[in-house]
PDB file of C-alpha atoms and ligand atoms in Angstrom:
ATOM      1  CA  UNK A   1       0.000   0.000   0.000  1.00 45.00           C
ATOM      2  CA  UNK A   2       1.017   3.462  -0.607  1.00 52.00           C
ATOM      3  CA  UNK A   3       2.300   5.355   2.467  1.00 64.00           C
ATOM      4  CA  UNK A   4       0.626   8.525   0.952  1.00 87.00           C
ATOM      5  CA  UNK A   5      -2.931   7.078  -0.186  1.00 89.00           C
ATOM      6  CA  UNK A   6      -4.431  10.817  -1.043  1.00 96.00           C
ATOM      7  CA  UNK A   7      -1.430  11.408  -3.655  1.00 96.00           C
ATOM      8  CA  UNK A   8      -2.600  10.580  -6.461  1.00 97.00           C
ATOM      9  CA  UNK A   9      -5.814  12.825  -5.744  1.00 98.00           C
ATOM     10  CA  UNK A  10      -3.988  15.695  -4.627  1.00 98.00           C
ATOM     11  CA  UNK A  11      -1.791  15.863  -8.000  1.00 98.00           C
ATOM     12  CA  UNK A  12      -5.071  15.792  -9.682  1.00 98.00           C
ATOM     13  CA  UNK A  13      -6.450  18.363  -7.446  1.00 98.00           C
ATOM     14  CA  UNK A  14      -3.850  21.041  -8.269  1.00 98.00           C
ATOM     15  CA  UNK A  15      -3.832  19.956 -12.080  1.00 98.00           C
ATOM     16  CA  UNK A  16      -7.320  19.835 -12.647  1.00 98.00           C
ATOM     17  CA  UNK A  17      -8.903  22.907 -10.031  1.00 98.00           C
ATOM     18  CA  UNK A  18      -5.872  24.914 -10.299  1.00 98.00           C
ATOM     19  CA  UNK A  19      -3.189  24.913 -12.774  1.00 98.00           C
ATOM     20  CA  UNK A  20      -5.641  23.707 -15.669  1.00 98.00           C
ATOM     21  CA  UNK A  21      -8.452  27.085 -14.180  1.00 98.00           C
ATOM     22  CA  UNK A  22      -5.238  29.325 -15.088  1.00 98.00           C
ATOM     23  CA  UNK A  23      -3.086  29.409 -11.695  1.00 98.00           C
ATOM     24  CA  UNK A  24       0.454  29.050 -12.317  1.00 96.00           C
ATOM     25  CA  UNK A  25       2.726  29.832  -9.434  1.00 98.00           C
ATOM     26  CA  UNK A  26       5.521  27.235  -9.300  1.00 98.00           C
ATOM     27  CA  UNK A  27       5.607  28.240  -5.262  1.00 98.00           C
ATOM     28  CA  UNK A  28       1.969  27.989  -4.809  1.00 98.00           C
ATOM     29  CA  UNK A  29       1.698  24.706  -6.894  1.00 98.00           C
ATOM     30  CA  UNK A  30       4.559  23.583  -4.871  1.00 98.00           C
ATOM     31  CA  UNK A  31       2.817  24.286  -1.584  1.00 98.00           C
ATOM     32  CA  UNK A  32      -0.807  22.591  -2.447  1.00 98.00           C
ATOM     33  CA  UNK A  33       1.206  19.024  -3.981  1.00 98.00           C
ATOM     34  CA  UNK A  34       3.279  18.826  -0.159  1.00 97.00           C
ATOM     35  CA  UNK A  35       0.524  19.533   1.797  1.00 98.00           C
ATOM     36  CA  UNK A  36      -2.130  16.718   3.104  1.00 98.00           C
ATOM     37  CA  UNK A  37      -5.935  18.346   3.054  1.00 98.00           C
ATOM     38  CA  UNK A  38      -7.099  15.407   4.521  1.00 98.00           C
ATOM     39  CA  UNK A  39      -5.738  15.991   7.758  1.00 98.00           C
ATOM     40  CA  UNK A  40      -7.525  19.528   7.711  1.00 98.00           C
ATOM     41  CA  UNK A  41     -11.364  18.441   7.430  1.00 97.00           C
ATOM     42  CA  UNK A  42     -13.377  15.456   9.673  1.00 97.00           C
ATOM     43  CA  UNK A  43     -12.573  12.285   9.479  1.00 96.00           C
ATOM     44  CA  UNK A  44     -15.580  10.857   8.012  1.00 97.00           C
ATOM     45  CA  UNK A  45     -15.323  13.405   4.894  1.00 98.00           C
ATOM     46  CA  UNK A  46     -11.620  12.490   4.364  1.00 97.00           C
ATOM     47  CA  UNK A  47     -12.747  10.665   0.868  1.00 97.00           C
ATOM     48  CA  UNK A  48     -14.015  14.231  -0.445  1.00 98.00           C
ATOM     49  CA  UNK A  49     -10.993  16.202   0.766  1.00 98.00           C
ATOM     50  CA  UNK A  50     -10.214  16.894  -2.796  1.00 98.00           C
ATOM     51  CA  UNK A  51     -13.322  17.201  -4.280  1.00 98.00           C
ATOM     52  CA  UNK A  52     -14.254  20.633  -6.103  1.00 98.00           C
ATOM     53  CA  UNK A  53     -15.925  21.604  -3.162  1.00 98.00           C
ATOM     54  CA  UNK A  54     -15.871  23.288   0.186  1.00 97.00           C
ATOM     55  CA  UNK A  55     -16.292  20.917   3.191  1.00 98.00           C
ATOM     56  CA  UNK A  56     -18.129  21.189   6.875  1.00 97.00           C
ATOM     57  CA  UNK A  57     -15.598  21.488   9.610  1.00 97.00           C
ATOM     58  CA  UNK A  58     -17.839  21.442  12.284  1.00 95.00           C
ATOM     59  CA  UNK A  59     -19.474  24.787  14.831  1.00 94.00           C
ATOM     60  CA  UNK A  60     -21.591  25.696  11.140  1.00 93.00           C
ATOM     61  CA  UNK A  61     -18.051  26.633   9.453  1.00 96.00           C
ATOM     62  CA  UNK A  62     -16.478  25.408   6.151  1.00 97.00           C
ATOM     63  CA  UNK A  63     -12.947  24.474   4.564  1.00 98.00           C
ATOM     64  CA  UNK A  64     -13.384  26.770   1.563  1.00 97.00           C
ATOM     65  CA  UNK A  65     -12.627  25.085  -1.971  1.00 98.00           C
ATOM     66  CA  UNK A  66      -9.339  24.165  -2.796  1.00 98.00           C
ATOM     67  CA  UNK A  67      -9.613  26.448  -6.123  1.00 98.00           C
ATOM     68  CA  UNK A  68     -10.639  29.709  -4.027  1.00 98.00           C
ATOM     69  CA  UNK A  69      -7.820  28.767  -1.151  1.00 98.00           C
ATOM     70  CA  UNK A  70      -5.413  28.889  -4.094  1.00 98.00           C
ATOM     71  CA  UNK A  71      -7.208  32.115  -5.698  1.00 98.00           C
ATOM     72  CA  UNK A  72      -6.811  33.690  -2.589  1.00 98.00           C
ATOM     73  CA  UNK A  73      -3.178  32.776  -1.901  1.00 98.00           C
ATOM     74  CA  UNK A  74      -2.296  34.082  -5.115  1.00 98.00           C
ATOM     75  CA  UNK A  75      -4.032  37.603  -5.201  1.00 98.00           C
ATOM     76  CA  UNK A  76      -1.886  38.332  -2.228  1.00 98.00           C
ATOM     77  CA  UNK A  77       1.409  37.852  -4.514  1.00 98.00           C
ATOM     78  CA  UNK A  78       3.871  36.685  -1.954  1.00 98.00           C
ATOM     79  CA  UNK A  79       7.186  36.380  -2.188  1.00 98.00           C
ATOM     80  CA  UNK A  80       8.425  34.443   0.952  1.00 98.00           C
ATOM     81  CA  UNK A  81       9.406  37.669   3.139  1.00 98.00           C
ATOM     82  CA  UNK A  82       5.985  38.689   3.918  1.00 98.00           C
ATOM     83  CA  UNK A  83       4.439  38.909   7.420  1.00 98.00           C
ATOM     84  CA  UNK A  84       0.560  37.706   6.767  1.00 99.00           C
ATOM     85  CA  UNK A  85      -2.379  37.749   8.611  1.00 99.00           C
ATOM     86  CA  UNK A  86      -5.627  35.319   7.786  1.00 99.00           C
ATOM     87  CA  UNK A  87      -8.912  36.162   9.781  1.00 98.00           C
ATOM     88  CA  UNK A  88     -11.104  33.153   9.723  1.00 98.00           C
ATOM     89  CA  UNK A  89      -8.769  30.332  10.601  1.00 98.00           C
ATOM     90  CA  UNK A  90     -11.311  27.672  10.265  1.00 98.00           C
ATOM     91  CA  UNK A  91      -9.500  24.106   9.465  1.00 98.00           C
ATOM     92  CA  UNK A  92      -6.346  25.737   9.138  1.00 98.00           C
ATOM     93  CA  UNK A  93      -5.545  24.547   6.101  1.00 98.00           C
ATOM     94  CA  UNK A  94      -5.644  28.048   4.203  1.00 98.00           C
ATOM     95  CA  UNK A  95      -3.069  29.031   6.725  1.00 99.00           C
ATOM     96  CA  UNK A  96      -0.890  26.090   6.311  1.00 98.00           C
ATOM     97  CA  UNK A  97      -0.940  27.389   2.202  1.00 99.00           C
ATOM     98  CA  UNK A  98       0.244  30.499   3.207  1.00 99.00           C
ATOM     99  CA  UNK A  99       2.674  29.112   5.658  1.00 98.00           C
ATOM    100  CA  UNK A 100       4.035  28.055   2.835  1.00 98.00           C
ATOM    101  CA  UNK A 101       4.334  31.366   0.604  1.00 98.00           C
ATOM    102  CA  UNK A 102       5.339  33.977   3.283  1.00 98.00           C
ATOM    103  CA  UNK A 103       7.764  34.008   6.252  1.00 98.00           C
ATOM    104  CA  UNK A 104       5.535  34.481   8.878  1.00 98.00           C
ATOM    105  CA  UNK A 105       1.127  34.172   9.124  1.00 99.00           C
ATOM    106  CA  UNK A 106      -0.965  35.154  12.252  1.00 99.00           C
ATOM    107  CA  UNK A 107      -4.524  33.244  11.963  1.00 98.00           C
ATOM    108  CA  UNK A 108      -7.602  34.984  14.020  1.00 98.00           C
ATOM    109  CA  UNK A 109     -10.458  32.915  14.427  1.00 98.00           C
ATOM    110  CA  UNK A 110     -13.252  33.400  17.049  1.00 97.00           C
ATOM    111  CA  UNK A 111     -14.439  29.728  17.497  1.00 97.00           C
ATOM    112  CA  UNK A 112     -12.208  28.296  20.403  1.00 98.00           C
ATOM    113  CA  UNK A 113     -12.752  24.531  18.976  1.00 97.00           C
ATOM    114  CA  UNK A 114     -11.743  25.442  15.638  1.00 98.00           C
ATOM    115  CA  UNK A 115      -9.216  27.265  17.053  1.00 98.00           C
ATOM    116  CA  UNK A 116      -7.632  24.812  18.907  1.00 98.00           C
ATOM    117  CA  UNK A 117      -7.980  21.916  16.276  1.00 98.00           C
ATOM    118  CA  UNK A 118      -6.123  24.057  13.466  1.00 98.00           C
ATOM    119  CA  UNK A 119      -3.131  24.867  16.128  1.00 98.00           C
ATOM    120  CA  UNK A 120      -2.803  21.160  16.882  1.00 98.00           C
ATOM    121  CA  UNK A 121      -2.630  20.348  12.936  1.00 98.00           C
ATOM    122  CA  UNK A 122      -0.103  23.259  12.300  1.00 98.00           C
ATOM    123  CA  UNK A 123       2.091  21.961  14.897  1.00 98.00           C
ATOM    124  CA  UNK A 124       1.923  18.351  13.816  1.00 98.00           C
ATOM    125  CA  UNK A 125       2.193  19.255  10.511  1.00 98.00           C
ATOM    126  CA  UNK A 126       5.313  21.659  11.269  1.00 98.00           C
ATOM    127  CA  UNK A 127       4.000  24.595  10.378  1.00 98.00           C
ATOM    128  CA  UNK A 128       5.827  26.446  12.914  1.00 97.00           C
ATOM    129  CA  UNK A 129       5.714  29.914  11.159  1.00 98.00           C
ATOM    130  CA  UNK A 130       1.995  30.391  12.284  1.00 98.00           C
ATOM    131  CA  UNK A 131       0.452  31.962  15.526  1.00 98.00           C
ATOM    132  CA  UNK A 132      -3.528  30.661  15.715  1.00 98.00           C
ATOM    133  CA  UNK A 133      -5.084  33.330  17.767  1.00 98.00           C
ATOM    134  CA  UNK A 134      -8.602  33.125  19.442  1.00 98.00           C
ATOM    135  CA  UNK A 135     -10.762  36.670  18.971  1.00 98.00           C
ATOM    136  CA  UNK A 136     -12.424  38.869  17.193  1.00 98.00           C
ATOM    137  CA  UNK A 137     -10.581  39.189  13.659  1.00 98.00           C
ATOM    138  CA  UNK A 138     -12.753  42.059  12.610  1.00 98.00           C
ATOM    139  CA  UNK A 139     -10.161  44.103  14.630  1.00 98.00           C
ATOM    140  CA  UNK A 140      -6.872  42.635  13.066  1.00 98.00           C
ATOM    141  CA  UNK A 141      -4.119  41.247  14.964  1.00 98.00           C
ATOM    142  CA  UNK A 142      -2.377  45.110  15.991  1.00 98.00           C
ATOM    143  CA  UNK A 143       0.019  43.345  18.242  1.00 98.00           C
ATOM    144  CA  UNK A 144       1.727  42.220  14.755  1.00 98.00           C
ATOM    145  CA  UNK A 145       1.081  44.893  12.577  1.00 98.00           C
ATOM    146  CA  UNK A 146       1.847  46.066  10.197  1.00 98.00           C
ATOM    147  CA  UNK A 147       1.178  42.940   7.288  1.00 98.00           C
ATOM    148  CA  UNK A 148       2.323  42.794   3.828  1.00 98.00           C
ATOM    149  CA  UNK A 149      -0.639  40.723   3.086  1.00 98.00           C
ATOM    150  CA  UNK A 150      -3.906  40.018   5.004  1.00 99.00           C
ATOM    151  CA  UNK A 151      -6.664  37.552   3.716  1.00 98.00           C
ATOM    152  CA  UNK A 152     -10.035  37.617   4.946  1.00 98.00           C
ATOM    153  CA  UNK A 153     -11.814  34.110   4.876  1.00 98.00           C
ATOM    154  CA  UNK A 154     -15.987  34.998   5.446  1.00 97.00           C
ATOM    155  CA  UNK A 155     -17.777  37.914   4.327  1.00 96.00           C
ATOM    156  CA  UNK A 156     -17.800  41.225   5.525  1.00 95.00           C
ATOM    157  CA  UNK A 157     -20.571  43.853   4.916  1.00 95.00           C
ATOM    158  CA  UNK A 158     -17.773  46.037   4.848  1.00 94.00           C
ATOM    159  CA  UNK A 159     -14.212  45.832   4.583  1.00 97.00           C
ATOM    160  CA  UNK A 160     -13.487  46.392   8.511  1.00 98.00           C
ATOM    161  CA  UNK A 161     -11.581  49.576   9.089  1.00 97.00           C
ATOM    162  CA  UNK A 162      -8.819  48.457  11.626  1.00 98.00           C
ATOM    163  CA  UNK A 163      -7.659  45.533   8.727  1.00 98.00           C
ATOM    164  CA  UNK A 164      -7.195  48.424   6.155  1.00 98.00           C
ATOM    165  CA  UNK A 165      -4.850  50.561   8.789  1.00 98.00           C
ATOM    166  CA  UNK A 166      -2.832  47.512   9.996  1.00 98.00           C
ATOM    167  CA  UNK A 167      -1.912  46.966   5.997  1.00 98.00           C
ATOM    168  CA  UNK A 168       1.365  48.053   5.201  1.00 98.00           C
ATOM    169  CA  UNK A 169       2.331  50.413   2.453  1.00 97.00           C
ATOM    170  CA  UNK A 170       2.398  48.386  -0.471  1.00 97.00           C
ATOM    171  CA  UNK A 171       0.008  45.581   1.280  1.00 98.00           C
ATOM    172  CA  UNK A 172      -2.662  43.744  -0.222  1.00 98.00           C
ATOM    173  CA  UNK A 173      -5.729  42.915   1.499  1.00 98.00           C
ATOM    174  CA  UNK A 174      -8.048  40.117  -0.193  1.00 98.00           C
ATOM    175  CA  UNK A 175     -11.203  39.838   0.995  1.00 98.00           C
ATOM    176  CA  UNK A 176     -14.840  38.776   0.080  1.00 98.00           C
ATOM    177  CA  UNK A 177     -17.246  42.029   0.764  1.00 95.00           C
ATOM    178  CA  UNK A 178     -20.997  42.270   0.316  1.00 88.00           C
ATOM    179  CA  UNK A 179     -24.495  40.735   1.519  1.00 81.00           C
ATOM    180  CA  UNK A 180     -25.543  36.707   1.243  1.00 79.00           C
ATOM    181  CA  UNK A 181     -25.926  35.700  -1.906  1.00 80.00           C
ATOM    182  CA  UNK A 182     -24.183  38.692  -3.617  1.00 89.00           C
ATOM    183  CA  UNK A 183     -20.753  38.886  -2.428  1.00 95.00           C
ATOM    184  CA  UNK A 184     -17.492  40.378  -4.456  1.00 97.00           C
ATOM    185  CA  UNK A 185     -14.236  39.171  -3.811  1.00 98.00           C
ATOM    186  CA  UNK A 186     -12.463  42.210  -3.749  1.00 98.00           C
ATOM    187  CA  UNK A 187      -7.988  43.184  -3.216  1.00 98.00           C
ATOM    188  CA  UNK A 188      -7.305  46.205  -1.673  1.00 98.00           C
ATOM    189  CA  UNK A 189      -3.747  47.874  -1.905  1.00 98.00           C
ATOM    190  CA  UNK A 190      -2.253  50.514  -0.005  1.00 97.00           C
ATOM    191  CA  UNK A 191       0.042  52.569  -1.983  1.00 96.00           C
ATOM    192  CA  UNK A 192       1.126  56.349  -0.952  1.00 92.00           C
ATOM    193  CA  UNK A 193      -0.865  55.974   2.248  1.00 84.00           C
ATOM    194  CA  UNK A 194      -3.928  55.581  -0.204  1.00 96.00           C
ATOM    195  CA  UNK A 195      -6.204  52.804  -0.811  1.00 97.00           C
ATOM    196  CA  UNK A 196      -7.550  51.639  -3.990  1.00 97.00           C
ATOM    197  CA  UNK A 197      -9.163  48.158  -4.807  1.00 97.00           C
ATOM    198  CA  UNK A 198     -10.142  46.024  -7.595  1.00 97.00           C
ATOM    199  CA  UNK A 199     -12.964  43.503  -7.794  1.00 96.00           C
ATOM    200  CA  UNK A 200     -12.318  39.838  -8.638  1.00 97.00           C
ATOM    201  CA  UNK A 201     -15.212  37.423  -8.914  1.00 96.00           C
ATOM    202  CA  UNK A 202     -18.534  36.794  -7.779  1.00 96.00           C
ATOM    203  CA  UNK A 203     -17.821  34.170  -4.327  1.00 96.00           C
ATOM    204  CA  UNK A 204     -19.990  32.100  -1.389  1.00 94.00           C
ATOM    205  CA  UNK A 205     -18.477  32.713   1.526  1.00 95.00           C
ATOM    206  CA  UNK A 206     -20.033  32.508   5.468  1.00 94.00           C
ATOM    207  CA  UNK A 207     -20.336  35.306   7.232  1.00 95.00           C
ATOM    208  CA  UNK A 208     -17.926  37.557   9.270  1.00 97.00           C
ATOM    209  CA  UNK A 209     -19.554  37.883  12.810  1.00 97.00           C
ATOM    210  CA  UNK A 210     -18.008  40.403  15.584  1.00 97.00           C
ATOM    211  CA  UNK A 211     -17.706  43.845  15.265  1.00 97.00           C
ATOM    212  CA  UNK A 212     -16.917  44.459  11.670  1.00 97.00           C
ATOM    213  CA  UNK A 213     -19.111  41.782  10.782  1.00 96.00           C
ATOM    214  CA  UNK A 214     -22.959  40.268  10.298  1.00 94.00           C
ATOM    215  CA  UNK A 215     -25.347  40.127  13.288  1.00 92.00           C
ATOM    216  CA  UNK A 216     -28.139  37.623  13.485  1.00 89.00           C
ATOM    217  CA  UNK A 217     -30.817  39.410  12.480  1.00 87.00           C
ATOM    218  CA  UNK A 218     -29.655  39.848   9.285  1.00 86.00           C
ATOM    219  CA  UNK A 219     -28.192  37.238   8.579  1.00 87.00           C
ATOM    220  CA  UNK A 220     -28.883  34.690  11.082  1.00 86.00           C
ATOM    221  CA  UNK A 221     -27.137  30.800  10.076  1.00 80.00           C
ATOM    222  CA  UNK A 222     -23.380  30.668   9.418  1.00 77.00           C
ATOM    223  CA  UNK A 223     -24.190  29.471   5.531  1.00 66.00           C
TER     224      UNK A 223
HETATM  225  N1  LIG B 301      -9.781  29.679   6.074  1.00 64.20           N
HETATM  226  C1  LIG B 301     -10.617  28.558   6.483  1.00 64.20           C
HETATM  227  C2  LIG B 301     -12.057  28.734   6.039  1.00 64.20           C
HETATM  228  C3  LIG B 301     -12.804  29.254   7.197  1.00 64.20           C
HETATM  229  S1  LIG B 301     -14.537  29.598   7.048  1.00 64.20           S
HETATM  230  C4  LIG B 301     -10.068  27.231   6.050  1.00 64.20           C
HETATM  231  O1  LIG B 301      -9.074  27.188   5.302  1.00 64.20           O
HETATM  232  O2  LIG B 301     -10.578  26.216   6.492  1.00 64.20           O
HETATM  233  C5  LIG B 301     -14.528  31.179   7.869  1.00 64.20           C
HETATM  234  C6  LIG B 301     -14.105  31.175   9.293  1.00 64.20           C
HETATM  235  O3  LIG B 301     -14.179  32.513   9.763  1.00 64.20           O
HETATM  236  C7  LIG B 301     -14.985  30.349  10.229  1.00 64.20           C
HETATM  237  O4  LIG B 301     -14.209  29.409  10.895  1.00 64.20           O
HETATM  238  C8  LIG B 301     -15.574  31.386  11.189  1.00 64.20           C
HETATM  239  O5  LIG B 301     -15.748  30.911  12.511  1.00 64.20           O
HETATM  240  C9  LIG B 301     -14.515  32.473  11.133  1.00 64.20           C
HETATM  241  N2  LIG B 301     -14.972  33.798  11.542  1.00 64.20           N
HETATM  242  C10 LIG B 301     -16.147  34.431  11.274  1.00 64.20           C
HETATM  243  N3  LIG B 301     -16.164  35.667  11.820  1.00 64.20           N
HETATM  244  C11 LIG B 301     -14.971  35.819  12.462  1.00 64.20           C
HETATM  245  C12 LIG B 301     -14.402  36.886  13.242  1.00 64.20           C
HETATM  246  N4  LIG B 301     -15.023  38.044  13.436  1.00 64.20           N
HETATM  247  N5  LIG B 301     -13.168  36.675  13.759  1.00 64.20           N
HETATM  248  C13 LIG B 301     -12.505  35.525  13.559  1.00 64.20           C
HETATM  249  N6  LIG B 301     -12.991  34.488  12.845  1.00 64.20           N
HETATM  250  C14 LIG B 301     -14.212  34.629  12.293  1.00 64.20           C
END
């Protein structure tokens, strides 16, 4: 038996969902063949960790798609110096990618189980570069600041103010903006102390609670 039964899957992950859909960073291909989804979503759903799909990981949250993970990745153009922040740590496998790209990633995620589930993966999986924190991600990470890159992994009604000031000149910010149903994912740069953005595609994301984010009453179930 193989000692790495997914292989075969995960080469025809990044072939098929992301090199053939137009993605061709020989660092972020790199990153998505070495590293094992499985181990980032339940272990009855292992058999669909590659599927063209997101995944539930539990407390009404998902693992996005593997495509949008890797659209998201790239938009932020690392090089491998960058300090990066993800809000919405979920599974942690988005984080792992990024691990991957940048020299250092703080993850903010407000679900305490998810929380601590991603930080044990990380560390078994030696990602040692990230920081899982436990909060409200609406308000950034400012013990960290400033990032070169920060990606935003549920939807905001707005972009959150504090994320845009803890960019650093130059920054990108990728994140999905706009109501259920109609949300644009949308990069923000700063450049000159000014901020300009461009809009990408049409996404499904859950919502961004806290602060910065959705309340209940409008919209009221994480999906
Ligand atoms: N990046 C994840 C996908 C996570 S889904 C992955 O690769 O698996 C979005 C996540 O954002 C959920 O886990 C949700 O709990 C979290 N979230 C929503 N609002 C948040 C907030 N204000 N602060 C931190 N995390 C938040």
């Amino acid at each position: 038996m193989s000692l790495d039964a997914y292989a075969d899957q995960r080469a025809e992950m990044v072939a098929q969902q992301v090199e053939r859909r137009g993605l061709q960073d020989p660092r972020l291909l790199t990153v998505l063949r070495s590293l094992p989804r499985e181990r980032f979503v339940p272990e009855n759903l292992r058999h669909m960790a590659y599927h063209d799909q997101p995944l539930p990981i539990g407390s009404g949250q998902t693992i996005s798609q593997p495509y949008m993970t890797a659209l998201m990745s790239a938009l932020l153009q690392l090089q491998g110096h960058e300090n990066v922040l993800e809000i919405g740590t979920g599974s942690g496998y988005q984080a792992a990618v990024l691990a991957g790209l940048a020299r250092v990633v703080h993850t903010c995620e407000r679900h305490a189980a998810l929380a601590d589930q991603a930080g044990r993966i990380l560390a078994e999986l030696g990602c040692h570069n990230v920081t899982v924190h436990r909060g409200d991600g609406g308000l950034g990470w400012p013990a960290a600041a400033p990032y070169q890159g920060i990606l935003v992994t549920a939807a905001a009604p707005i972009v959150p103010r504090p994320l845009l000031e803890q960019l650093a000149e130059g920054g990108r910010l990728v994140i999905p903006a706009g109501v259920r149903g109609r949300q644009m994912l949308q990069v923000w740069r700063r450049l000159g102390g000014q901020f300009n953005h461009e809009e990408i595609m049409p996404v499904f994301f859950v919502p961004l609670r806290g602060q910065f984010g959705w309340n209940e009453a409008d919209w009221p179930v994480d999906n």
